[in-house]
Amino acid sequence: MEPGPPGSSGPAEPGPCLSGQRGADHAASASLQSAAGTEPGRHSLAVAAVLPAGGCGERMGVPTPKQFCPILERPLISYTLQALERVCWIKDIVVAVTGENMEVMKSIIQKYQHKRISLVEAGVTRHRSIFSGLKALAEDQLNSKLSKPEVVIIHDAVRPFVEEDVLLKVVTAAKEHGAAGAIRPLVSTVISPSADGCLDHSLERARHRASEMPQAFLFDVIYEAYQQCTDYDLEFGTECLQLALKYCRTKAKLVEGSPDLWKVTYKRDLYAAESIIKEIISQEICVVMDSKEDNKHVGHLLEEVLKSELNVHFLDFKLVLPSQKTENLMQIKEFSKKVKERNILLYGLLISYPQDEQKLQESLRQGAIIIASLVKERNSGLIGQLLIA
Amino acid sequence: MEPGPPGSSGPAEPGPCLSGQRGADHAASASLQSAAGTEPGRHSLAVAAVLPAGGCGERMGVPTPKQFCPILERPLISYTLQALERVCWIKDIVVAVTGENMEVMKSIIQKYQHKRISLVEAGVTRHRSIFSGLKALAEDQLNSKLSKPEVVIIHDAVRPFVEEDVLLKVVTAAKEHGAAGAIRPLVSTVISPSADGCLDHSLERARHRASEMPQAFLFDVIYEAYQQCTDYDLEFGTECLQLALKYCRTKAKLVEGSPDLWKVTYKRDLYAAESIIKEIISQEICVVMDSKEDNKHVGHLLEEVLKSELNVHFLDFKLVLPSQKTENLMQIKEFSKKVKERNILLYGLLISYPQDEQKLQESLRQGAIIIASLVKERNSGLIGQLLIA
């Protein structure tokens, strides 16, 4: 089962591809084009993105920095890059990674065929990494393919589910207000402890918000703020919007974001991300079958039953099995190992096809349940098995 | 594959049971007993818990209130009740549910054989629900089995992974300070918006904490606070610690909690909870096999190989197959449907047993991968299948 058609990088791209949201993106993209067209200058807006990815992920409790943790065998940051790449009006994506992860990052870019990416060396704090990214965009270096954007998006490498919609909103608001950022309601009440570890006071939940990503800035505003700010800010600060306020008197516009903006922080977030990616992938499946008449009939019946198990579009019916001999169990196994390298999980399913209509329906229902659970779980331990419905 | 041995409610209990943490709990429990023994009164502390469960889960984006959402077919709240029940020194657990969910809750208690639970009707807000629970504990009603505790724990129905360790810490701190609550570092920066939807100021992340659950109070302190507080507090307040501070001048002791305390809020949290529960369940598996000599040898070899795939304890080797005839495919299927009702997922696995040592090892490794993935995924769509290693 192929995990949905790949994105813009072509069919050879390995790893699952979150193509489910493309429809919505196209619509949003069109609206930016027209929004940009109505700007005073009548030029489309030059937008770049900076992605600090120098963190070590100490909260995750795993040795791998969280942005490089695999989800369905693909590093988390690759999903985030894919989400940004899908947005055609983001011209450049500058990723700040530590020296020791530079080669890892290069190989990810190559393997997943990421485009429009430039790498810079991360600083020791988040703010320093962002500053590095901004410098790369500011300087018109010789041989540099980067040019200074009008608006710069700052996003996190560990927020893979960002949608074009919210990117558009923060960019549009930044163009107008100089700065903008996504916010979310607080999940927990925030308190202020006293020095002795007791409650000093609690904050009214309704009057506060969690500051999330993405954020966007007029490039000149945020670059000026980073140039002006103190070493203390660069070491201990956490909020770019605050820098714009403090050093450029720019009051950021706050944009309500969706729950999808959440940051992969703990191990449980990796679990959640994996389930969400599986869910997106299972939205589109491709049914591959023999073209004999009898089977075609079963295939159409199966399609009907499958629709009740999976929320799917049926994309294609065609014969791609290399030979009829794959009925042989061992050959299915060998073939499944081979296609696994291209991230295709292959299972055999034998549907009994009795004349009795009721028994046939039961058999199809069983088959649909098995297909649905295989598609949803993507269990690579079971590839090559011949299952019976 | 049985999902680990059930907890205190006996082997007939349906649904998965999080028994993995019992060892640690016993140790913690012993330390409370001795801690209580050293208290001035030399009595063990009377502790009860109140669980507000009247929420409607609007943030989840699903029609079912989140505390009743199924995880591996068992409602979320049942896991939370189980976590509290495991703690032997919590005498009563008062759950506040809305009138319309009262019957659902009763059936959950019966189905999962929960003990020491009393139900009260929830109010329209969280604070009102907690107040209902406290009233039930305060009043010595005729025929009531509840008596006033010295310390009361307040917890959320949607935080199923609470450990005895942190319950002990907040109870001990409440006994000393009058009130105590678990806290966690903030994941996002908290900001305060101005009236026009722009950034007014951001809060220094290091100087604030997220207030989580569980919390604990001297019963008289929190009951007094709820009796004193205003309708505005009951309608719009979110923080019990704040009520104790405001109305009883009791400064709560703050206790650093683990990441496990997180609250199931969004759909992604259900995914994460399911993965965590699967992981806990897969810590203990029971290998059931034929007792013939040859197979026993393979069984021991398999055990060795499985250890590299699963972090398991091997609990038991015994013959429980109802008859040798289960080799018949259809009979495996029928039998698997039957035991599924008792929440046992049964799959067949045929391991080829060649004389060639290298081939045998490969076969065992394949078998171990298949078993590990079945245990981890708990895919009920594949029960009754005969898999080949």
PDB file of N, CA and C in Angstrom, chain A residues 183-184 187-191 193 196-200 202-203 207-209 211-212 238-239 242 251-254 259 262-263 266 268 271-272 275 279 333 370 373 377 379 381-382 385 387-388, chain B residues 183-184 187-191 193 196-199 202-203 207-209 211-212 238-239 242 245 251-254 259 262-263 266 268 271-272 275 279 333 370 373 377 379 381-382 385 387-388:
ATOM      1  N   ILE A 183      -1.367  32.488  18.345  1.00  0.00           N
ATOM      2  CA  ILE A 183      -1.606  32.234  19.771  1.00  0.00           C
ATOM      3  C   ILE A 183      -2.642  31.127  19.918  1.00  0.00           C
ATOM      4  N   ARG A 184      -2.678  30.536  21.117  1.00  0.00           N
ATOM      5  CA  ARG A 184      -3.654  29.506  21.450  1.00  0.00           C
ATOM      6  C   ARG A 184      -4.149  29.747  22.874  1.00  0.00           C
ATOM      7  N   VAL A 187      -3.977  25.797  28.136  1.00  0.00           N
ATOM      8  CA  VAL A 187      -4.572  24.522  28.556  1.00  0.00           C
ATOM      9  C   VAL A 187      -4.593  24.439  30.086  1.00  0.00           C
ATOM     10  N   SER A 188      -3.535  24.910  30.728  1.00  0.00           N
ATOM     11  CA  SER A 188      -3.469  24.893  32.190  1.00  0.00           C
ATOM     12  C   SER A 188      -3.438  26.323  32.706  1.00  0.00           C
ATOM     13  N   THR A 189      -3.862  26.503  33.952  1.00  0.00           N
ATOM     14  CA  THR A 189      -3.705  27.798  34.599  1.00  0.00           C
ATOM     15  C   THR A 189      -2.218  28.048  34.833  1.00  0.00           C
ATOM     16  N   VAL A 190      -1.796  29.297  34.643  1.00  0.00           N
ATOM     17  CA  VAL A 190      -0.390  29.648  34.857  1.00  0.00           C
ATOM     18  C   VAL A 190      -0.263  30.306  36.229  1.00  0.00           C
ATOM     19  N   ILE A 191       0.734  29.893  36.965  1.00  0.00           N
ATOM     20  CA  ILE A 191       0.940  30.454  38.302  1.00  0.00           C
ATOM     21  C   ILE A 191       2.341  31.017  38.423  1.00  0.00           C
ATOM     22  N   PRO A 193       5.326  31.168  41.168  1.00  0.00           N
ATOM     23  CA  PRO A 193       5.756  30.651  42.465  1.00  0.00           C
ATOM     24  C   PRO A 193       6.539  31.712  43.242  1.00  0.00           C
ATOM     25  N   ASP A 196      10.113  30.491  48.002  1.00  0.00           N
ATOM     26  CA  ASP A 196      10.129  29.280  48.837  1.00  0.00           C
ATOM     27  C   ASP A 196       9.324  28.123  48.225  1.00  0.00           C
ATOM     28  N   GLY A 197       9.008  28.222  46.934  1.00  0.00           N
ATOM     29  CA  GLY A 197       8.329  27.117  46.253  1.00  0.00           C
ATOM     30  C   GLY A 197       6.858  27.013  46.577  1.00  0.00           C
ATOM     31  N   CYS A 198       6.258  28.126  47.016  1.00  0.00           N
ATOM     32  CA  CYS A 198       4.813  28.130  47.263  1.00  0.00           C
ATOM     33  C   CYS A 198       4.130  29.034  46.231  1.00  0.00           C
ATOM     34  N   LEU A 199       2.807  28.942  46.217  1.00  0.00           N
ATOM     35  CA  LEU A 199       2.039  29.754  45.278  1.00  0.00           C
ATOM     36  C   LEU A 199       2.100  31.222  45.675  1.00  0.00           C
ATOM     37  N   ASP A 200       2.570  32.071  44.769  1.00  0.00           N
ATOM     38  CA  ASP A 200       2.488  33.506  45.016  1.00  0.00           C
ATOM     39  C   ASP A 200       1.152  34.017  44.490  1.00  0.00           C
ATOM     40  N   SER A 202      -1.934  33.217  41.055  1.00  0.00           N
ATOM     41  CA  SER A 202      -2.243  32.543  39.791  1.00  0.00           C
ATOM     42  C   SER A 202      -2.773  33.581  38.816  1.00  0.00           C
ATOM     43  N   LEU A 203      -2.540  33.320  37.526  1.00  0.00           N
ATOM     44  CA  LEU A 203      -2.962  34.289  36.499  1.00  0.00           C
ATOM     45  C   LEU A 203      -4.346  33.914  35.985  1.00  0.00           C
ATOM     46  N   ARG A 207      -7.365  35.835  30.507  1.00  0.00           N
ATOM     47  CA  ARG A 207      -6.666  37.050  30.087  1.00  0.00           C
ATOM     48  C   ARG A 207      -5.270  36.787  29.534  1.00  0.00           C
ATOM     49  N   HIS A 208      -4.918  35.525  29.398  1.00  0.00           N
ATOM     50  CA  HIS A 208      -3.597  35.185  28.874  1.00  0.00           C
ATOM     51  C   HIS A 208      -3.706  34.160  27.759  1.00  0.00           C
ATOM     52  N   ARG A 209      -2.667  34.087  26.956  1.00  0.00           N
ATOM     53  CA  ARG A 209      -2.639  33.158  25.839  1.00  0.00           C
ATOM     54  C   ARG A 209      -1.260  32.508  25.768  1.00  0.00           C
ATOM     55  N   SER A 211       1.788  31.723  23.488  1.00  0.00           N
ATOM     56  CA  SER A 211       2.373  32.215  22.240  1.00  0.00           C
ATOM     57  C   SER A 211       2.965  31.033  21.488  1.00  0.00           C
ATOM     58  N   GLU A 212       2.456  30.787  20.287  1.00  0.00           N
ATOM     59  CA  GLU A 212       2.905  29.640  19.497  1.00  0.00           C
ATOM     60  C   GLU A 212       3.652  30.125  18.259  1.00  0.00           C
ATOM     61  N   THR A 238      12.877  34.134  25.208  1.00  0.00           N
ATOM     62  CA  THR A 238      12.203  33.060  24.483  1.00  0.00           C
ATOM     63  C   THR A 238      11.228  33.598  23.444  1.00  0.00           C
ATOM     64  N   GLU A 239      11.018  34.903  23.417  1.00  0.00           N
ATOM     65  CA  GLU A 239       9.894  35.425  22.660  1.00  0.00           C
ATOM     66  C   GLU A 239      10.337  36.480  21.642  1.00  0.00           C
ATOM     67  N   GLN A 242       8.434  39.751  21.716  1.00  0.00           N
ATOM     68  CA  GLN A 242       8.853  40.660  22.788  1.00  0.00           C
ATOM     69  C   GLN A 242      10.034  41.514  22.340  1.00  0.00           C
ATOM     70  N   LYS A 251       4.147  46.593  18.074  1.00  0.00           N
ATOM     71  CA  LYS A 251       3.196  45.749  18.816  1.00  0.00           C
ATOM     72  C   LYS A 251       2.654  44.678  17.884  1.00  0.00           C
ATOM     73  N   ALA A 252       3.001  43.450  18.160  1.00  0.00           N
ATOM     74  CA  ALA A 252       2.623  42.355  17.259  1.00  0.00           C
ATOM     75  C   ALA A 252       1.128  42.127  17.264  1.00  0.00           C
ATOM     76  N   LYS A 253       0.589  41.860  16.082  1.00  0.00           N
ATOM     77  CA  LYS A 253      -0.796  41.421  15.953  1.00  0.00           C
ATOM     78  C   LYS A 253      -0.858  39.939  16.327  1.00  0.00           C
ATOM     79  N   LEU A 254      -1.832  39.583  17.159  1.00  0.00           N
ATOM     80  CA  LEU A 254      -1.969  38.186  17.584  1.00  0.00           C
ATOM     81  C   LEU A 254      -3.039  37.493  16.752  1.00  0.00           C
ATOM     82  N   PRO A 259      -5.427  24.002  16.774  1.00  0.00           N
ATOM     83  CA  PRO A 259      -4.687  23.082  17.656  1.00  0.00           C
ATOM     84  C   PRO A 259      -3.514  22.394  16.948  1.00  0.00           C
ATOM     85  N   TRP A 262       0.573  22.746  17.548  1.00  0.00           N
ATOM     86  CA  TRP A 262       1.298  22.343  18.745  1.00  0.00           C
ATOM     87  C   TRP A 262       2.709  21.873  18.459  1.00  0.00           C
ATOM     88  N   LYS A 263       3.547  22.033  19.476  1.00  0.00           N
ATOM     89  CA  LYS A 263       4.981  21.777  19.356  1.00  0.00           C
ATOM     90  C   LYS A 263       5.297  20.380  19.865  1.00  0.00           C
ATOM     91  N   TYR A 266       7.374  16.425  24.065  1.00  0.00           N
ATOM     92  CA  TYR A 266       7.613  15.225  24.862  1.00  0.00           C
ATOM     93  C   TYR A 266       7.461  13.982  23.982  1.00  0.00           C
ATOM     94  N   ARG A 268       5.359  11.690  24.256  1.00  0.00           N
ATOM     95  CA  ARG A 268       3.955  11.461  23.904  1.00  0.00           C
ATOM     96  C   ARG A 268       3.566  12.234  22.637  1.00  0.00           C
ATOM     97  N   TYR A 271       4.303  10.195  19.632  1.00  0.00           N
ATOM     98  CA  TYR A 271       3.223   9.220  19.419  1.00  0.00           C
ATOM     99  C   TYR A 271       2.047   9.890  18.714  1.00  0.00           C
ATOM    100  N   ALA A 272       1.678  11.061  19.218  1.00  0.00           N
ATOM    101  CA  ALA A 272       0.534  11.765  18.639  1.00  0.00           C
ATOM    102  C   ALA A 272       0.815  12.127  17.187  1.00  0.00           C
ATOM    103  N   SER A 275       0.459   9.146  14.924  1.00  0.00           N
ATOM    104  CA  SER A 275      -0.946   8.784  14.671  1.00  0.00           C
ATOM    105  C   SER A 275      -1.595   9.749  13.688  1.00  0.00           C
ATOM    106  N   GLU A 279      -3.050   8.937  10.035  1.00  0.00           N
ATOM    107  CA  GLU A 279      -4.427   9.265   9.684  1.00  0.00           C
ATOM    108  C   GLU A 279      -4.479  10.015   8.359  1.00  0.00           C
ATOM    109  N   LYS A 333       6.561 -12.729   0.068  1.00  0.00           N
ATOM    110  CA  LYS A 333       7.478 -12.248   1.120  1.00  0.00           C
ATOM    111  C   LYS A 333       8.683 -11.528   0.526  1.00  0.00           C
ATOM    112  N   ILE A 370      -9.746  -5.869   7.474  1.00  0.00           N
ATOM    113  CA  ILE A 370      -8.306  -6.169   7.438  1.00  0.00           C
ATOM    114  C   ILE A 370      -7.556  -5.072   6.678  1.00  0.00           C
ATOM    115  N   SER A 373      -7.434  -1.867   8.730  1.00  0.00           N
ATOM    116  CA  SER A 373      -6.509  -1.874   9.863  1.00  0.00           C
ATOM    117  C   SER A 373      -5.064  -1.871   9.384  1.00  0.00           C
ATOM    118  N   GLU A 377      -2.689   1.176  10.522  1.00  0.00           N
ATOM    119  CA  GLU A 377      -1.582   0.878  11.443  1.00  0.00           C
ATOM    120  C   GLU A 377      -0.221   0.961  10.763  1.00  0.00           C
ATOM    121  N   ASN A 379       1.726  -1.416   9.804  1.00  0.00           N
ATOM    122  CA  ASN A 379       2.569  -2.311  10.572  1.00  0.00           C
ATOM    123  C   ASN A 379       3.580  -2.998   9.660  1.00  0.00           C
ATOM    124  N   GLY A 381       5.967  -4.873  10.424  1.00  0.00           N
ATOM    125  CA  GLY A 381       6.346  -6.222  10.857  1.00  0.00           C
ATOM    126  C   GLY A 381       5.551  -7.308  10.155  1.00  0.00           C
ATOM    127  N   LEU A 382       4.442  -6.950   9.538  1.00  0.00           N
ATOM    128  CA  LEU A 382       3.570  -7.960   8.944  1.00  0.00           C
ATOM    129  C   LEU A 382       3.633  -7.995   7.414  1.00  0.00           C
ATOM    130  N   GLN A 385       2.833 -11.073   4.580  1.00  0.00           N
ATOM    131  CA  GLN A 385       1.920 -12.094   5.090  1.00  0.00           C
ATOM    132  C   GLN A 385       0.732 -12.241   4.153  1.00  0.00           C
ATOM    133  N   LEU A 387      -3.023 -12.822   4.255  1.00  0.00           N
ATOM    134  CA  LEU A 387      -4.136 -12.788   5.213  1.00  0.00           C
ATOM    135  C   LEU A 387      -5.393 -13.314   4.534  1.00  0.00           C
ATOM    136  N   ILE A 388      -6.281 -13.848   5.343  1.00  0.00           N
ATOM    137  CA  ILE A 388      -7.457 -14.525   4.801  1.00  0.00           C
ATOM    138  C   ILE A 388      -8.739 -13.838   5.274  1.00  0.00           C
TER     139      ILE A 388
ATOM    140  N   ILE B 183       3.027  21.061  39.633  1.00  0.00           N
ATOM    141  CA  ILE B 183       3.323  22.066  38.602  1.00  0.00           C
ATOM    142  C   ILE B 183       4.261  21.470  37.561  1.00  0.00           C
ATOM    143  N   ARG B 184       4.307  22.109  36.401  1.00  0.00           N
ATOM    144  CA  ARG B 184       5.197  21.708  35.312  1.00  0.00           C
ATOM    145  C   ARG B 184       5.778  22.968  34.670  1.00  0.00           C
ATOM    146  N   VAL B 187       5.501  25.084  28.429  1.00  0.00           N
ATOM    147  CA  VAL B 187       5.993  24.641  27.119  1.00  0.00           C
ATOM    148  C   VAL B 187       6.090  25.845  26.169  1.00  0.00           C
ATOM    149  N   SER B 188       5.102  26.743  26.259  1.00  0.00           N
ATOM    150  CA  SER B 188       5.113  27.937  25.417  1.00  0.00           C
ATOM    151  C   SER B 188       5.238  29.175  26.308  1.00  0.00           C
ATOM    152  N   THR B 189       5.727  30.245  25.711  1.00  0.00           N
ATOM    153  CA  THR B 189       5.722  31.522  26.414  1.00  0.00           C
ATOM    154  C   THR B 189       4.275  31.990  26.563  1.00  0.00           C
ATOM    155  N   VAL B 190       3.974  32.580  27.725  1.00  0.00           N
ATOM    156  CA  VAL B 190       2.626  33.091  27.955  1.00  0.00           C
ATOM    157  C   VAL B 190       2.627  34.595  27.723  1.00  0.00           C
ATOM    158  N   ILE B 191       1.627  35.063  27.014  1.00  0.00           N
ATOM    159  CA  ILE B 191       1.552  36.488  26.714  1.00  0.00           C
ATOM    160  C   ILE B 191       0.211  37.039  27.173  1.00  0.00           C
ATOM    161  N   PRO B 193      -2.611  39.665  25.896  1.00  0.00           N
ATOM    162  CA  PRO B 193      -3.024  40.483  24.751  1.00  0.00           C
ATOM    163  C   PRO B 193      -3.657  41.797  25.220  1.00  0.00           C
ATOM    164  N   ASP B 196      -7.102  45.326  21.678  1.00  0.00           N
ATOM    165  CA  ASP B 196      -7.191  45.336  20.210  1.00  0.00           C
ATOM    166  C   ASP B 196      -6.528  44.116  19.563  1.00  0.00           C
ATOM    167  N   GLY B 197      -6.264  43.062  20.377  1.00  0.00           N
ATOM    168  CA  GLY B 197      -5.727  41.825  19.816  1.00  0.00           C
ATOM    169  C   GLY B 197      -4.258  41.895  19.480  1.00  0.00           C
ATOM    170  N   CYS B 198      -3.544  42.847  20.103  1.00  0.00           N
ATOM    171  CA  CYS B 198      -2.099  42.923  19.903  1.00  0.00           C
ATOM    172  C   CYS B 198      -1.378  42.525  21.180  1.00  0.00           C
ATOM    173  N   LEU B 199      -0.077  42.313  21.062  1.00  0.00           N
ATOM    174  CA  LEU B 199       0.716  41.933  22.225  1.00  0.00           C
ATOM    175  C   LEU B 199       0.817  43.089  23.200  1.00  0.00           C
ATOM    176  N   SER B 202       4.790  40.029  27.283  1.00  0.00           N
ATOM    177  CA  SER B 202       4.976  38.585  27.434  1.00  0.00           C
ATOM    178  C   SER B 202       5.554  38.315  28.810  1.00  0.00           C
ATOM    179  N   LEU B 203       5.239  37.157  29.349  1.00  0.00           N
ATOM    180  CA  LEU B 203       5.694  36.808  30.694  1.00  0.00           C
ATOM    181  C   LEU B 203       7.012  36.048  30.607  1.00  0.00           C
ATOM    182  N   ARG B 207       9.924  32.337  35.162  1.00  0.00           N
ATOM    183  CA  ARG B 207       9.333  32.759  36.437  1.00  0.00           C
ATOM    184  C   ARG B 207       7.886  32.293  36.589  1.00  0.00           C
ATOM    185  N   HIS B 208       7.408  31.506  35.663  1.00  0.00           N
ATOM    186  CA  HIS B 208       6.032  31.003  35.746  1.00  0.00           C
ATOM    187  C   HIS B 208       5.994  29.505  35.537  1.00  0.00           C
ATOM    188  N   ARG B 209       4.915  28.899  35.999  1.00  0.00           N
ATOM    189  CA  ARG B 209       4.745  27.457  35.859  1.00  0.00           C
ATOM    190  C   ARG B 209       3.306  27.169  35.440  1.00  0.00           C
ATOM    191  N   SER B 211       0.076  25.136  36.235  1.00  0.00           N
ATOM    192  CA  SER B 211      -0.522  24.450  37.377  1.00  0.00           C
ATOM    193  C   SER B 211      -1.250  23.218  36.863  1.00  0.00           C
ATOM    194  N   GLU B 212      -0.836  22.046  37.331  1.00  0.00           N
ATOM    195  CA  GLU B 212      -1.428  20.793  36.850  1.00  0.00           C
ATOM    196  C   GLU B 212      -2.191  20.123  37.997  1.00  0.00           C
ATOM    197  N   THR B 238     -10.629  28.962  37.761  1.00  0.00           N
ATOM    198  CA  THR B 238     -10.099  27.697  37.252  1.00  0.00           C
ATOM    199  C   THR B 238      -9.134  27.057  38.244  1.00  0.00           C
ATOM    200  N   GLU B 239      -8.796  27.745  39.320  1.00  0.00           N
ATOM    201  CA  GLU B 239      -7.664  27.312  40.129  1.00  0.00           C
ATOM    202  C   GLU B 239      -8.064  27.121  41.591  1.00  0.00           C
ATOM    203  N   GLN B 242      -5.867  28.828  44.158  1.00  0.00           N
ATOM    204  CA  GLN B 242      -6.145  30.260  44.309  1.00  0.00           C
ATOM    205  C   GLN B 242      -7.266  30.493  45.324  1.00  0.00           C
ATOM    206  N   LEU B 245      -5.889  30.171  48.746  1.00  0.00           N
ATOM    207  CA  LEU B 245      -5.087  31.353  49.066  1.00  0.00           C
ATOM    208  C   LEU B 245      -5.981  32.537  49.420  1.00  0.00           C
ATOM    209  N   LYS B 251      -1.134  29.308  51.634  1.00  0.00           N
ATOM    210  CA  LYS B 251      -0.237  29.338  50.467  1.00  0.00           C
ATOM    211  C   LYS B 251       0.141  27.917  50.095  1.00  0.00           C
ATOM    212  N   ALA B 252      -0.312  27.490  48.959  1.00  0.00           N
ATOM    213  CA  ALA B 252      -0.086  26.097  48.543  1.00  0.00           C
ATOM    214  C   ALA B 252       1.387  25.827  48.288  1.00  0.00           C
ATOM    215  N   LYS B 253       1.832  24.657  48.703  1.00  0.00           N
ATOM    216  CA  LYS B 253       3.171  24.183  48.357  1.00  0.00           C
ATOM    217  C   LYS B 253       3.122  23.635  46.930  1.00  0.00           C
ATOM    218  N   LEU B 254       4.104  24.031  46.111  1.00  0.00           N
ATOM    219  CA  LEU B 254       4.122  23.579  44.720  1.00  0.00           C
ATOM    220  C   LEU B 254       5.081  22.405  44.564  1.00  0.00           C
ATOM    221  N   PRO B 259       6.194  14.600  33.379  1.00  0.00           N
ATOM    222  CA  PRO B 259       5.413  14.871  32.158  1.00  0.00           C
ATOM    223  C   PRO B 259       4.144  14.016  32.063  1.00  0.00           C
ATOM    224  N   TRP B 262       0.138  15.101  32.196  1.00  0.00           N
ATOM    225  CA  TRP B 262      -0.553  15.924  31.211  1.00  0.00           C
ATOM    226  C   TRP B 262      -2.023  15.557  31.067  1.00  0.00           C
ATOM    227  N   LYS B 263      -2.773  16.550  30.679  1.00  0.00           N
ATOM    228  CA  LYS B 263      -4.231  16.447  30.587  1.00  0.00           C
ATOM    229  C   LYS B 263      -4.654  16.112  29.158  1.00  0.00           C
ATOM    230  N   TYR B 266      -6.897  17.514  23.622  1.00  0.00           N
ATOM    231  CA  TYR B 266      -7.200  17.511  22.196  1.00  0.00           C
ATOM    232  C   TYR B 266      -7.210  16.078  21.662  1.00  0.00           C
ATOM    233  N   ARG B 268      -5.319  14.801  19.520  1.00  0.00           N
ATOM    234  CA  ARG B 268      -3.966  14.249  19.475  1.00  0.00           C
ATOM    235  C   ARG B 268      -3.570  13.613  20.801  1.00  0.00           C
ATOM    236  N   TYR B 271      -4.638  10.077  20.897  1.00  0.00           N
ATOM    237  CA  TYR B 271      -3.675   9.248  20.178  1.00  0.00           C
ATOM    238  C   TYR B 271      -2.477   8.931  21.072  1.00  0.00           C
ATOM    239  N   ALA B 272      -1.969   9.980  21.714  1.00  0.00           N
ATOM    240  CA  ALA B 272      -0.789   9.791  22.570  1.00  0.00           C
ATOM    241  C   ALA B 272      -1.123   8.834  23.711  1.00  0.00           C
ATOM    242  N   SER B 275      -1.155   5.260  22.548  1.00  0.00           N
ATOM    243  CA  SER B 275       0.188   4.715  22.332  1.00  0.00           C
ATOM    244  C   SER B 275       0.876   4.402  23.660  1.00  0.00           C
ATOM    245  N   GLU B 279       2.052   0.789  25.033  1.00  0.00           N
ATOM    246  CA  GLU B 279       3.431   0.566  25.446  1.00  0.00           C
ATOM    247  C   GLU B 279       3.482  -0.083  26.824  1.00  0.00           C
ATOM    248  N   LYS B 333     -10.043 -18.821  13.645  1.00  0.00           N
ATOM    249  CA  LYS B 333     -10.854 -17.606  13.457  1.00  0.00           C
ATOM    250  C   LYS B 333     -12.019 -17.563  14.437  1.00  0.00           C
ATOM    251  N   ILE B 370       7.184 -10.332  14.205  1.00  0.00           N
ATOM    252  CA  ILE B 370       5.727 -10.400  14.042  1.00  0.00           C
ATOM    253  C   ILE B 370       5.025 -10.318  15.410  1.00  0.00           C
ATOM    254  N   SER B 373       5.305  -6.808  16.843  1.00  0.00           N
ATOM    255  CA  SER B 373       4.444  -5.800  16.215  1.00  0.00           C
ATOM    256  C   SER B 373       2.977  -6.052  16.559  1.00  0.00           C
ATOM    257  N   GLU B 377       0.958  -3.174  18.468  1.00  0.00           N
ATOM    258  CA  GLU B 377      -0.129  -2.495  17.754  1.00  0.00           C
ATOM    259  C   GLU B 377      -1.509  -2.882  18.279  1.00  0.00           C
ATOM    260  N   ASN B 379      -3.713  -4.844  16.992  1.00  0.00           N
ATOM    261  CA  ASN B 379      -4.594  -4.632  15.855  1.00  0.00           C
ATOM    262  C   ASN B 379      -5.707  -5.683  15.861  1.00  0.00           C
ATOM    263  N   GLY B 381      -8.228  -5.925  14.008  1.00  0.00           N
ATOM    264  CA  GLY B 381      -8.699  -6.312  12.681  1.00  0.00           C
ATOM    265  C   GLY B 381      -8.035  -7.581  12.155  1.00  0.00           C
ATOM    266  N   LEU B 382      -6.934  -7.971  12.765  1.00  0.00           N
ATOM    267  CA  LEU B 382      -6.183  -9.115  12.250  1.00  0.00           C
ATOM    268  C   LEU B 382      -6.330 -10.367  13.105  1.00  0.00           C
ATOM    269  N   GLN B 385      -5.943 -14.541  12.202  1.00  0.00           N
ATOM    270  CA  GLN B 385      -5.098 -14.791  11.039  1.00  0.00           C
ATOM    271  C   GLN B 385      -3.975 -15.744  11.401  1.00  0.00           C
ATOM    272  N   LEU B 387      -0.273 -16.326  10.703  1.00  0.00           N
ATOM    273  CA  LEU B 387       0.880 -15.633  10.127  1.00  0.00           C
ATOM    274  C   LEU B 387       2.051 -16.602  10.038  1.00  0.00           C
ATOM    275  N   ILE B 388       2.932 -16.312   9.095  1.00  0.00           N
ATOM    276  CA  ILE B 388       4.020 -17.258   8.802  1.00  0.00           C
ATOM    277  C   ILE B 388       5.377 -16.606   9.024  1.00  0.00           C
TER     278      ILE B 388
END
